[in-house]
mmCIF file of N, CA and C in Angstrom:
data_model
loop_
_atom_site.group_PDB
_atom_site.id
_atom_site.type_symbol
_atom_site.label_atom_id
_atom_site.label_comp_id
_atom_site.label_asym_id
_atom_site.label_seq_id
_atom_site.Cartn_x
_atom_site.Cartn_y
_atom_site.Cartn_z
ATOM 1 N N ALA A 1 -4.813 11.669 -11.249
ATOM 2 C CA ALA A 1 -5.189 11.583 -9.611
ATOM 3 C C ALA A 1 -6.491 10.385 -9.994
ATOM 4 N N GLU A 2 -5.652 10.288 -8.347
ATOM 5 C CA GLU A 2 -7.023 8.332 -8.343
ATOM 6 C C GLU A 2 -8.913 9.643 -8.109
ATOM 7 N N ASN A 3 -9.467 7.919 -8.127
ATOM 8 C CA ASN A 3 -11.123 8.366 -8.224
ATOM 9 C C ASN A 3 -10.959 8.290 -6.767
ATOM 10 N N VAL A 4 -11.809 8.859 -5.697
ATOM 11 C CA VAL A 4 -11.688 7.890 -4.417
ATOM 12 C C VAL A 4 -13.355 8.610 -3.731
ATOM 13 N N HIS A 5 -13.952 7.696 -3.511
ATOM 14 C CA HIS A 5 -15.222 8.306 -3.278
ATOM 15 C C HIS A 5 -15.163 7.069 -1.763
ATOM 16 N N VAL A 6 -16.963 7.883 -1.236
ATOM 17 C CA VAL A 6 -17.509 6.846 -0.131
ATOM 18 C C VAL A 6 -18.712 5.968 -0.802
ATOM 19 N N ASN A 7 -18.715 4.673 0.190
ATOM 20 C CA ASN A 7 -19.616 3.366 -0.475
ATOM 21 C C ASN A 7 -20.745 3.496 0.140
ATOM 22 N N ASN A 8 -22.145 3.771 0.434
ATOM 23 C CA ASN A 8 -22.445 3.618 0.613
ATOM 24 C C ASN A 8 -23.077 4.181 2.269
ATOM 25 N N PHE A 9 -22.825 5.534 1.747
ATOM 26 C CA PHE A 9 -23.201 6.547 2.825
ATOM 27 C C PHE A 9 -24.183 7.230 2.910
ATOM 28 N N ALA A 10 -25.610 7.125 3.505
ATOM 29 C CA ALA A 10 -26.896 7.518 3.259
ATOM 30 C C ALA A 10 -27.027 9.021 3.204
ATOM 31 N N ALA A 11 -27.841 9.653 2.775
ATOM 32 C CA ALA A 11 -27.642 10.859 3.628
ATOM 33 C C ALA A 11 -28.801 10.788 4.475
ATOM 34 N N ASP A 12 -29.546 9.799 4.386
ATOM 35 C CA ASP A 12 -30.436 9.956 5.648
ATOM 36 C C ASP A 12 -29.871 9.064 7.055
ATOM 37 N N GLY A 13 -28.595 8.436 6.728
ATOM 38 C CA GLY A 13 -28.278 7.362 7.545
ATOM 39 C C GLY A 13 -27.645 8.182 8.854
ATOM 40 N N LYS A 14 -26.988 7.019 10.009
ATOM 41 C CA LYS A 14 -26.960 7.431 11.087
ATOM 42 C C LYS A 14 -25.218 7.003 11.740
ATOM 43 N N TYR A 15 -24.356 8.421 11.607
ATOM 44 C CA TYR A 15 -23.009 7.811 11.761
ATOM 45 C C TYR A 15 -22.379 8.811 12.465
ATOM 46 N N ALA A 16 -21.359 8.253 13.085
ATOM 47 C CA ALA A 16 -20.898 8.885 14.487
ATOM 48 C C ALA A 16 -19.830 7.954 15.135
ATOM 49 N N VAL A 17 -18.715 8.356 15.928
ATOM 50 C CA VAL A 17 -17.602 7.913 16.464
ATOM 51 C C VAL A 17 -18.080 7.034 17.646
ATOM 52 N N ALA A 18 -17.736 5.806 18.120
ATOM 53 C CA ALA A 18 -18.640 4.971 18.926
ATOM 54 C C ALA A 18 -17.303 5.612 21.005
ATOM 55 N N LEU A 19 -18.422 6.515 21.606
ATOM 56 C CA LEU A 19 -17.212 6.424 22.816
ATOM 57 C C LEU A 19 -16.569 4.856 23.209
ATOM 58 N N ARG A 20 -15.536 4.770 24.004
ATOM 59 C CA ARG A 20 -14.886 4.004 24.658
ATOM 60 C C ARG A 20 -16.117 2.639 25.106
ATOM 61 N N ASP A 21 -17.514 3.461 26.172
ATOM 62 C CA ASP A 21 -17.888 2.870 27.097
ATOM 63 C C ASP A 21 -19.700 2.937 25.865
ATOM 64 N N PHE A 22 -19.598 2.738 25.340
ATOM 65 C CA PHE A 22 -20.411 2.664 24.097
ATOM 66 C C PHE A 22 -21.575 1.589 24.841
ATOM 67 N N ASP A 23 -22.784 1.513 24.718
ATOM 68 C CA ASP A 23 -23.814 0.611 25.161
ATOM 69 C C ASP A 23 -24.164 -0.488 23.913
ATOM 70 N N THR A 24 -23.566 -1.631 23.148
ATOM 71 C CA THR A 24 -23.605 -1.753 22.267
ATOM 72 C C THR A 24 -24.803 -3.029 22.125
ATOM 73 N N THR A 25 -25.890 -2.755 23.473
ATOM 74 C CA THR A 25 -26.708 -4.240 23.554
ATOM 75 C C THR A 25 -28.094 -3.341 23.292
ATOM 76 N N ARG A 26 -27.835 -1.665 23.043
ATOM 77 C CA ARG A 26 -29.170 -0.884 22.744
ATOM 78 C C ARG A 26 -29.318 -0.256 21.188
ATOM 79 N N ALA A 27 -30.036 -0.185 20.153
ATOM 80 C CA ALA A 27 -29.524 0.016 19.251
ATOM 81 C C ALA A 27 -29.180 1.908 19.038
ATOM 82 N N PHE A 28 -28.573 2.242 17.704
ATOM 83 C CA PHE A 28 -27.841 3.055 17.783
ATOM 84 C C PHE A 28 -28.836 4.291 17.371
ATOM 85 N N GLY A 29 -28.498 5.419 18.706
ATOM 86 C CA GLY A 29 -29.631 6.450 18.324
ATOM 87 C C GLY A 29 -30.576 6.745 19.140
ATOM 88 N N THR A 30 -30.881 5.756 19.736
ATOM 89 C CA THR A 30 -32.194 5.640 20.387
ATOM 90 C C THR A 30 -32.299 6.484 21.676
ATOM 91 N N SER A 31 -31.051 7.428 22.389
ATOM 92 C CA SER A 31 -31.507 8.218 23.132
ATOM 93 C C SER A 31 -31.119 9.382 22.530
ATOM 94 N N ALA A 32 -31.395 10.924 23.356
ATOM 95 C CA ALA A 32 -31.058 12.114 23.075
ATOM 96 C C ALA A 32 -29.618 12.525 22.242
ATOM 97 N N ALA A 33 -29.031 12.124 23.325
ATOM 98 C CA ALA A 33 -27.366 11.698 22.469
ATOM 99 C C ALA A 33 -27.204 10.577 22.184
ATOM 100 N N PRO A 34 -26.961 10.328 21.253
ATOM 101 C CA PRO A 34 -26.298 9.235 20.623
ATOM 102 C C PRO A 34 -24.660 8.835 20.728
ATOM 103 N N LEU A 35 -24.756 7.938 21.414
ATOM 104 C CA LEU A 35 -23.163 7.260 21.675
ATOM 105 C C LEU A 35 -22.638 8.387 22.774
ATOM 106 N N GLY A 36 -22.899 8.845 23.571
ATOM 107 C CA GLY A 36 -22.401 10.106 24.189
ATOM 108 C C GLY A 36 -22.234 11.254 23.450
ATOM 109 N N PHE A 37 -22.551 11.258 22.372
ATOM 110 C CA PHE A 37 -22.397 12.975 22.014
ATOM 111 C C PHE A 37 -23.106 13.898 21.750
ATOM 112 N N THR A 38 -23.266 15.296 22.299
ATOM 113 C CA THR A 38 -24.664 15.719 22.322
ATOM 114 C C THR A 38 -25.555 15.751 20.829
ATOM 115 N N ALA A 39 -26.262 16.545 20.647
ATOM 116 C CA ALA A 39 -27.205 16.529 19.778
ATOM 117 C C ALA A 39 -26.764 16.787 18.549
ATOM 118 N N GLY A 40 -26.629 16.185 17.469
ATOM 119 C CA GLY A 40 -25.921 17.226 16.413
ATOM 120 C C GLY A 40 -24.989 16.191 15.610
ATOM 121 N N ASN A 41 -23.872 16.491 16.635
ATOM 122 C CA ASN A 41 -22.809 15.767 16.208
ATOM 123 C C ASN A 41 -22.205 13.788 15.172
ATOM 124 N N GLU A 42 -23.298 14.239 14.858
ATOM 125 C CA GLU A 42 -23.497 13.091 13.911
ATOM 126 C C GLU A 42 -22.334 13.090 12.730
ATOM 127 N N LEU A 43 -21.940 12.362 12.161
ATOM 128 C CA LEU A 43 -21.066 12.076 11.085
ATOM 129 C C LEU A 43 -22.114 12.787 9.374
ATOM 130 N N VAL A 44 -21.835 13.726 8.668
ATOM 131 C CA VAL A 44 -22.555 13.134 7.526
ATOM 132 C C VAL A 44 -20.748 13.227 6.544
ATOM 133 N N LEU A 45 -21.424 13.088 4.773
ATOM 134 C CA LEU A 45 -20.600 12.753 4.315
ATOM 135 C C LEU A 45 -19.359 14.466 3.920
ATOM 136 N N ALA A 46 -20.000 15.313 4.330
ATOM 137 C CA ALA A 46 -19.584 17.145 4.068
ATOM 138 C C ALA A 46 -17.516 16.662 5.157
ATOM 139 N N ASP A 47 -18.326 15.911 6.056
ATOM 140 C CA ASP A 47 -17.127 15.749 7.121
ATOM 141 C C ASP A 47 -15.806 15.076 6.594
ATOM 142 N N PHE A 48 -16.054 14.144 5.628
ATOM 143 C CA PHE A 48 -14.611 13.807 4.914
ATOM 144 C C PHE A 48 -14.715 14.710 4.130
ATOM 145 N N ASP A 49 -12.975 14.875 4.223
ATOM 146 C CA ASP A 49 -12.292 15.600 2.915
ATOM 147 C C ASP A 49 -11.765 14.668 1.749
ATOM 148 N N LEU A 50 -11.813 14.505 0.938
ATOM 149 C CA LEU A 50 -11.754 12.774 -0.012
ATOM 150 C C LEU A 50 -10.946 13.254 -0.907
ATOM 151 N N ALA A 51 -10.625 14.781 -0.736
ATOM 152 C CA ALA A 51 -9.265 15.441 -1.822
ATOM 153 C C ALA A 51 -8.025 15.116 -1.461
ATOM 154 N N SER A 52 -8.398 15.057 -0.027
ATOM 155 C CA SER A 52 -6.623 15.311 0.529
ATOM 156 C C SER A 52 -5.828 13.581 0.540
ATOM 157 N N ILE A 53 -6.882 12.324 0.171
ATOM 158 C CA ILE A 53 -6.241 11.268 -0.262
ATOM 159 C C ILE A 53 -6.316 11.147 -0.827
ATOM 160 N N THR A 54 -6.208 11.660 -1.616
ATOM 161 C CA THR A 54 -5.562 11.158 -3.292
ATOM 162 C C THR A 54 -4.231 11.127 -3.525
ATOM 163 N N THR A 55 -3.630 11.035 -4.831
ATOM 164 C CA THR A 55 -2.340 10.407 -4.911
ATOM 165 C C THR A 55 -2.353 11.006 -6.485
ATOM 166 N N PRO A 56 -1.594 11.790 -7.260
ATOM 167 C CA PRO A 56 -1.049 12.493 -8.270
ATOM 168 C C PRO A 56 -0.318 11.229 -8.699
ATOM 169 N N THR A 57 -1.098 10.710 -10.562
ATOM 170 C CA THR A 57 -0.173 9.793 -11.470
ATOM 171 C C THR A 57 1.292 10.574 -10.893
ATOM 172 N N LEU A 58 1.878 9.124 -10.235
ATOM 173 C CA LEU A 58 3.279 8.587 -10.779
ATOM 174 C C LEU A 58 4.022 8.358 -11.661
ATOM 175 N N LEU A 59 4.944 8.905 -11.916
ATOM 176 C CA LEU A 59 5.997 8.573 -12.698
ATOM 177 C C LEU A 59 7.548 8.724 -12.644
ATOM 178 N N SER A 60 7.910 6.714 -12.747
ATOM 179 C CA SER A 60 9.250 6.584 -12.580
ATOM 180 C C SER A 60 10.296 5.785 -13.702
ATOM 181 N N HIS A 61 11.812 6.134 -13.603
ATOM 182 C CA HIS A 61 12.655 5.209 -14.376
ATOM 183 C C HIS A 61 13.287 4.828 -13.768
ATOM 184 N N LYS A 62 13.613 3.236 -14.242
ATOM 185 C CA LYS A 62 14.457 2.302 -13.610
ATOM 186 C C LYS A 62 15.258 1.277 -14.862
ATOM 187 N N LEU A 63 16.623 1.161 -13.389
ATOM 188 C CA LEU A 63 17.312 0.685 -14.755
ATOM 189 C C LEU A 63 17.795 -0.447 -14.137
ATOM 190 N N PHE A 64 17.971 -1.388 -14.963
ATOM 191 C CA PHE A 64 18.662 -3.026 -14.876
ATOM 192 C C PHE A 64 19.814 -3.156 -14.875
ATOM 193 N N ALA A 65 20.402 -3.922 -15.104
ATOM 194 C CA ALA A 65 21.897 -4.673 -15.233
ATOM 195 C C ALA A 65 21.993 -5.841 -14.394
ATOM 196 N N GLY A 66 22.874 -6.822 -15.507
ATOM 197 C CA GLY A 66 22.898 -7.794 -14.917
ATOM 198 C C GLY A 66 23.462 -8.938 -15.930
ATOM 199 N N ALA A 67 24.879 -9.801 -15.222
ATOM 200 C CA ALA A 67 25.342 -10.629 -16.025
ATOM 201 C C ALA A 67 25.728 -11.973 -15.956
ATOM 202 N N GLY A 68 25.652 -12.989 -16.408
ATOM 203 C CA GLY A 68 26.112 -13.981 -15.968
ATOM 204 C C GLY A 68 27.067 -14.803 -16.616
ATOM 205 N N TYR A 69 27.338 -15.869 -16.268
ATOM 206 C CA TYR A 69 28.153 -16.858 -16.730
ATOM 207 C C TYR A 69 28.282 -18.358 -16.697
ATOM 208 N N SER A 70 28.081 -19.444 -17.724
ATOM 209 C CA SER A 70 27.900 -20.846 -17.046
ATOM 210 C C SER A 70 29.296 -21.786 -17.799
ATOM 211 N N TRP A 71 29.756 -22.812 -17.305
ATOM 212 C CA TRP A 71 30.346 -23.688 -17.466
ATOM 213 C C TRP A 71 30.258 -24.715 -16.810
ATOM 214 N N ASN A 72 31.208 -25.379 -17.703
ATOM 215 C CA ASN A 72 31.507 -26.917 -17.518
ATOM 216 C C ASN A 72 32.732 -27.292 -16.172
ATOM 217 N N ALA A 73 31.539 -27.912 -15.246
ATOM 218 C CA ALA A 73 32.777 -27.565 -14.267
ATOM 219 C C ALA A 73 32.515 -30.113 -13.021
ATOM 220 N N TYR A 74 33.678 -30.179 -13.485
ATOM 221 C CA TYR A 74 34.478 -31.227 -13.311
ATOM 222 C C TYR A 74 33.047 -32.653 -14.334
ATOM 223 N N GLY A 75 33.254 -32.446 -15.547
ATOM 224 C CA GLY A 75 33.342 -33.536 -16.637
ATOM 225 C C GLY A 75 31.225 -32.918 -16.831
ATOM 226 N N SER A 76 30.802 -33.835 -16.032
ATOM 227 C CA SER A 76 28.766 -33.712 -17.119
ATOM 228 C C SER A 76 28.280 -32.406 -15.828
ATOM 229 N N THR A 77 28.963 -31.878 -14.577
ATOM 230 C CA THR A 77 28.213 -31.067 -13.957
ATOM 231 C C THR A 77 28.402 -29.183 -14.251
ATOM 232 N N GLN A 78 27.392 -29.145 -14.918
ATOM 233 C CA GLN A 78 27.163 -27.771 -15.493
ATOM 234 C C GLN A 78 27.131 -26.615 -14.390
ATOM 235 N N MET A 79 26.997 -25.504 -13.951
ATOM 236 C CA MET A 79 27.420 -24.617 -13.378
ATOM 237 C C MET A 79 27.180 -23.326 -13.691
ATOM 238 N N SER A 80 26.909 -22.443 -12.922
ATOM 239 C CA SER A 80 26.601 -21.158 -13.713
ATOM 240 C C SER A 80 26.474 -20.020 -12.639
ATOM 241 N N LEU A 81 26.879 -18.802 -13.075
ATOM 242 C CA LEU A 81 26.923 -17.603 -11.547
ATOM 243 C C LEU A 81 26.099 -16.619 -12.494
ATOM 244 N N GLY A 82 25.056 -15.739 -11.372
ATOM 245 C CA GLY A 82 24.176 -14.355 -12.087
ATOM 246 C C GLY A 82 24.787 -13.492 -11.098
ATOM 247 N N LEU A 83 25.279 -12.073 -11.326
ATOM 248 C CA LEU A 83 24.503 -10.664 -10.530
ATOM 249 C C LEU A 83 23.795 -9.961 -11.436
ATOM 250 N N GLY A 84 23.136 -8.943 -10.817
ATOM 251 C CA GLY A 84 22.707 -8.088 -11.314
ATOM 252 C C GLY A 84 22.085 -6.836 -10.367
ATOM 253 N N ALA A 85 21.775 -5.825 -10.812
ATOM 254 C CA ALA A 85 21.325 -4.520 -9.974
ATOM 255 C C ALA A 85 20.503 -3.938 -10.383
ATOM 256 N N SER A 86 19.653 -3.325 -9.639
ATOM 257 C CA SER A 86 18.521 -2.100 -10.435
ATOM 258 C C SER A 86 18.716 -0.984 -9.771
ATOM 259 N N TYR A 87 18.195 -0.037 -10.041
ATOM 260 C CA TYR A 87 17.836 1.301 -9.787
ATOM 261 C C TYR A 87 16.546 1.980 -9.746
ATOM 262 N N GLU A 88 15.644 3.008 -8.957
ATOM 263 C CA GLU A 88 14.470 3.006 -10.016
ATOM 264 C C GLU A 88 14.704 4.266 -9.617
ATOM 265 N N PHE A 89 14.344 5.748 -9.538
ATOM 266 C CA PHE A 89 13.875 7.044 -9.790
ATOM 267 C C PHE A 89 13.320 7.925 -9.016
ATOM 268 N N ALA A 90 13.389 7.799 -8.198
ATOM 269 C CA ALA A 90 11.640 9.201 -7.627
ATOM 270 C C ALA A 90 11.946 10.418 -8.130
ATOM 271 N N THR A 91 10.454 10.682 -9.453
ATOM 272 C CA THR A 91 10.107 11.584 -9.413
ATOM 273 C C THR A 91 9.711 12.817 -9.088
ATOM 274 N N SER A 92 9.127 12.709 -7.709
ATOM 275 C CA SER A 92 8.869 12.827 -6.936
ATOM 276 C C SER A 92 8.546 12.744 -5.233
ATOM 277 N N ASN A 93 8.005 14.031 -4.203
ATOM 278 C CA ASN A 93 8.580 13.286 -2.990
ATOM 279 C C ASN A 93 7.214 12.267 -2.951
ATOM 280 N N ALA A 94 5.693 12.248 -3.452
ATOM 281 C CA ALA A 94 5.283 11.049 -3.195
ATOM 282 C C ALA A 94 5.363 9.875 -3.826
ATOM 283 N N ASP A 95 6.645 9.774 -5.185
ATOM 284 C CA ASP A 95 6.925 8.133 -5.458
ATOM 285 C C ASP A 95 7.933 7.903 -4.626
ATOM 286 N N VAL A 96 8.385 6.299 -4.655
ATOM 287 C CA VAL A 96 9.555 5.949 -3.861
ATOM 288 C C VAL A 96 10.856 5.349 -4.756
ATOM 289 N N GLU A 97 11.998 6.144 -4.028
ATOM 290 C CA GLU A 97 13.228 5.424 -4.503
ATOM 291 C C GLU A 97 13.900 4.197 -4.482
ATOM 292 N N GLN A 98 14.050 3.430 -5.138
ATOM 293 C CA GLN A 98 14.234 2.496 -4.578
ATOM 294 C C GLN A 98 16.000 1.750 -5.111
ATOM 295 N N TYR A 99 16.251 0.535 -4.889
ATOM 296 C CA TYR A 99 17.279 -0.214 -5.152
ATOM 297 C C TYR A 99 17.316 -1.576 -5.122
ATOM 298 N N ALA A 100 18.318 -2.305 -5.594
ATOM 299 C CA ALA A 100 18.027 -3.470 -5.856
ATOM 300 C C ALA A 100 19.337 -4.516 -6.094
ATOM 301 N N VAL A 101 19.864 -5.588 -5.324
ATOM 302 C CA VAL A 101 21.070 -6.037 -5.812
ATOM 303 C C VAL A 101 21.025 -7.261 -5.324
ATOM 304 N N TRP A 102 20.911 -8.328 -6.466
ATOM 305 C CA TRP A 102 20.963 -10.126 -6.276
ATOM 306 C C TRP A 102 21.750 -10.698 -7.020
ATOM 307 N N GLY A 103 21.720 -11.212 -6.809
ATOM 308 C CA GLY A 103 22.669 -12.641 -7.305
ATOM 309 C C GLY A 103 22.472 -14.200 -6.719
ATOM 310 N N LYS A 104 22.958 -15.043 -7.892
ATOM 311 C CA LYS A 104 22.642 -16.851 -8.246
ATOM 312 C C LYS A 104 23.516 -17.242 -8.401
ATOM 313 N N PHE A 105 23.570 -18.533 -8.008
ATOM 314 C CA PHE A 105 24.406 -19.829 -7.869
ATOM 315 C C PHE A 105 23.733 -20.711 -8.600
ATOM 316 N N ASN A 106 23.840 -21.579 -9.360
ATOM 317 C CA ASN A 106 23.763 -23.171 -9.857
ATOM 318 C C ASN A 106 24.454 -24.095 -10.293
ATOM 319 N N ILE A 107 24.350 -25.269 -9.833
ATOM 320 C CA ILE A 107 24.350 -26.183 -9.794
ATOM 321 C C ILE A 107 23.670 -27.574 -10.783
ATOM 322 N N SER A 108 24.407 -28.040 -12.011
ATOM 323 C CA SER A 108 23.247 -29.262 -12.542
ATOM 324 C C SER A 108 24.315 -30.693 -12.652
ATOM 325 N N PHE A 109 23.358 -31.713 -12.319
ATOM 326 C CA PHE A 109 24.396 -32.928 -12.175
ATOM 327 C C PHE A 109 23.604 -33.853 -13.400
#
């Protein structure tokens, strides 16, 4: 699984959700009710559920197929045509199942 952590979350830091009408001209936490909340509603590191955002290691399988053909046309003109496709199998609901189809046509003088 991924390694998920919070950077620079100080144990004595002051973090809270700002209300829409928060006055940004004064320092944070200068009143008895910081940001319009009652005292004690500040965020602490324990408020974050970091395990819920981790993703397990994913494994997928992809099949490719392609074909091409080149030929001389009109003497010195080279032409080529190519077609291809791929399909990736999803092994779990967290994985992405996808497919692709592509083609190309070239003319060289």
